[in-house]
């Protein structure tokens, strides 16, 4: 689970900038990704907690929520560009 989490973080960092998607090609790649569900993300953190030291958990939690916020921003930008026919 930790390896998958790290890979997900790497992918998100490469494809999503603070201003949104880096290229239109990335949106084709992630076009079918569901919007993040906060309850699922909280469940994942809860499952990780027993396996990590308090310091490592705090670090992981901060990264986890940054990824969540980026994913939400991506979905907001994606839905805005999908609704705008001029953006195509």
Coordinates of C-alpha atoms in Angstrom, one line a residue:
X1 CA 0.0 0.0 0.0
X2 CA 2.8 2.4 0.8
X3 CA 4.5 1.7 -2.6
X4 CA 1.3 2.4 -4.4
X5 CA 0.8 5.5 -2.4
X6 CA 4.3 6.7 -3.3
X7 CA 3.8 5.9 -7.0
X8 CA 0.5 7.8 -6.9
X9 CA 2.2 10.8 -5.4
X10 CA 4.9 10.8 -8.1
X11 CA 2.4 10.6 -10.9
X12 CA 0.2 13.4 -9.5
X13 CA 3.3 15.6 -9.0
X14 CA 4.4 15.1 -12.6
X15 CA 1.0 15.7 -14.2
X16 CA -0.7 18.3 -12.0
X17 CA 0.7 21.7 -11.4
X18 CA -0.6 24.2 -8.9
X19 CA -2.4 25.9 -11.8
X20 CA -4.0 22.6 -13.0
X21 CA -3.2 20.2 -15.8
X22 CA 0.2 20.6 -17.4
X23 CA -1.0 19.4 -20.9
X24 CA -4.2 18.3 -22.7
X25 CA -2.6 14.8 -23.1
X26 CA -2.7 14.3 -19.4
X27 CA -6.5 14.9 -19.3
X28 CA -6.9 12.1 -21.9
X29 CA -4.9 9.8 -19.5
X30 CA -7.0 10.6 -16.4
X31 CA -10.3 11.4 -18.1
X32 CA -12.1 8.4 -16.4
X33 CA -10.7 8.9 -12.8
X34 CA -13.5 9.4 -10.3
X35 CA -13.6 12.5 -8.2
X36 CA -11.8 11.8 -4.8
X37 CA -14.1 10.8 -2.0
X38 CA -12.9 12.3 1.3
X39 CA -14.3 9.4 3.3
X40 CA -12.2 6.9 1.3
X41 CA -9.1 9.1 1.8
X42 CA -9.7 9.2 5.6
X43 CA -10.2 5.5 5.6
X44 CA -6.8 5.0 3.9
X45 CA -5.1 7.3 6.4
X46 CA -6.7 5.4 9.3
X47 CA -5.4 2.1 7.9
X48 CA -1.9 3.5 7.6
X49 CA -1.7 4.9 11.1
X50 CA -0.8 1.7 13.0
X51 CA 2.0 0.9 10.6
X52 CA 3.8 4.3 10.8
X53 CA 5.7 6.1 13.6
X54 CA 4.0 9.3 14.7
X55 CA 6.5 11.4 12.8
X56 CA 6.2 9.4 9.6
X57 CA 2.4 9.4 9.9
X58 CA 2.4 13.2 10.2
X59 CA 4.5 13.5 7.1
X60 CA 2.4 11.0 5.2
X61 CA -0.8 12.7 6.3
X62 CA 0.4 16.1 5.0
X63 CA 1.3 14.6 1.6
X64 CA -1.9 12.6 1.5
X65 CA -4.1 15.8 1.9
X66 CA -2.0 17.8 -0.6
X67 CA -2.7 15.0 -3.1
X68 CA -6.4 15.1 -2.2
X69 CA -6.5 18.9 -2.8
X70 CA -4.6 18.6 -6.1
X71 CA -7.0 15.8 -7.3
X72 CA -10.0 18.0 -6.4
X73 CA -8.5 21.0 -8.2
X74 CA -7.8 18.8 -11.2
X75 CA -11.5 17.6 -11.3
X76 CA -12.7 21.2 -10.9
X77 CA -10.5 22.3 -13.8
X78 CA -11.4 19.2 -15.9
X79 CA -15.1 19.8 -15.4
X80 CA -14.8 23.5 -16.2
X81 CA -12.9 22.7 -19.5
X82 CA -15.3 19.9 -20.4
X83 CA -18.3 22.3 -20.0
X84 CA -16.7 24.9 -22.2
X85 CA -17.1 24.1 -25.9
X86 CA -14.4 26.7 -26.8
X87 CA -11.8 24.8 -24.8
X88 CA -11.9 21.8 -27.1

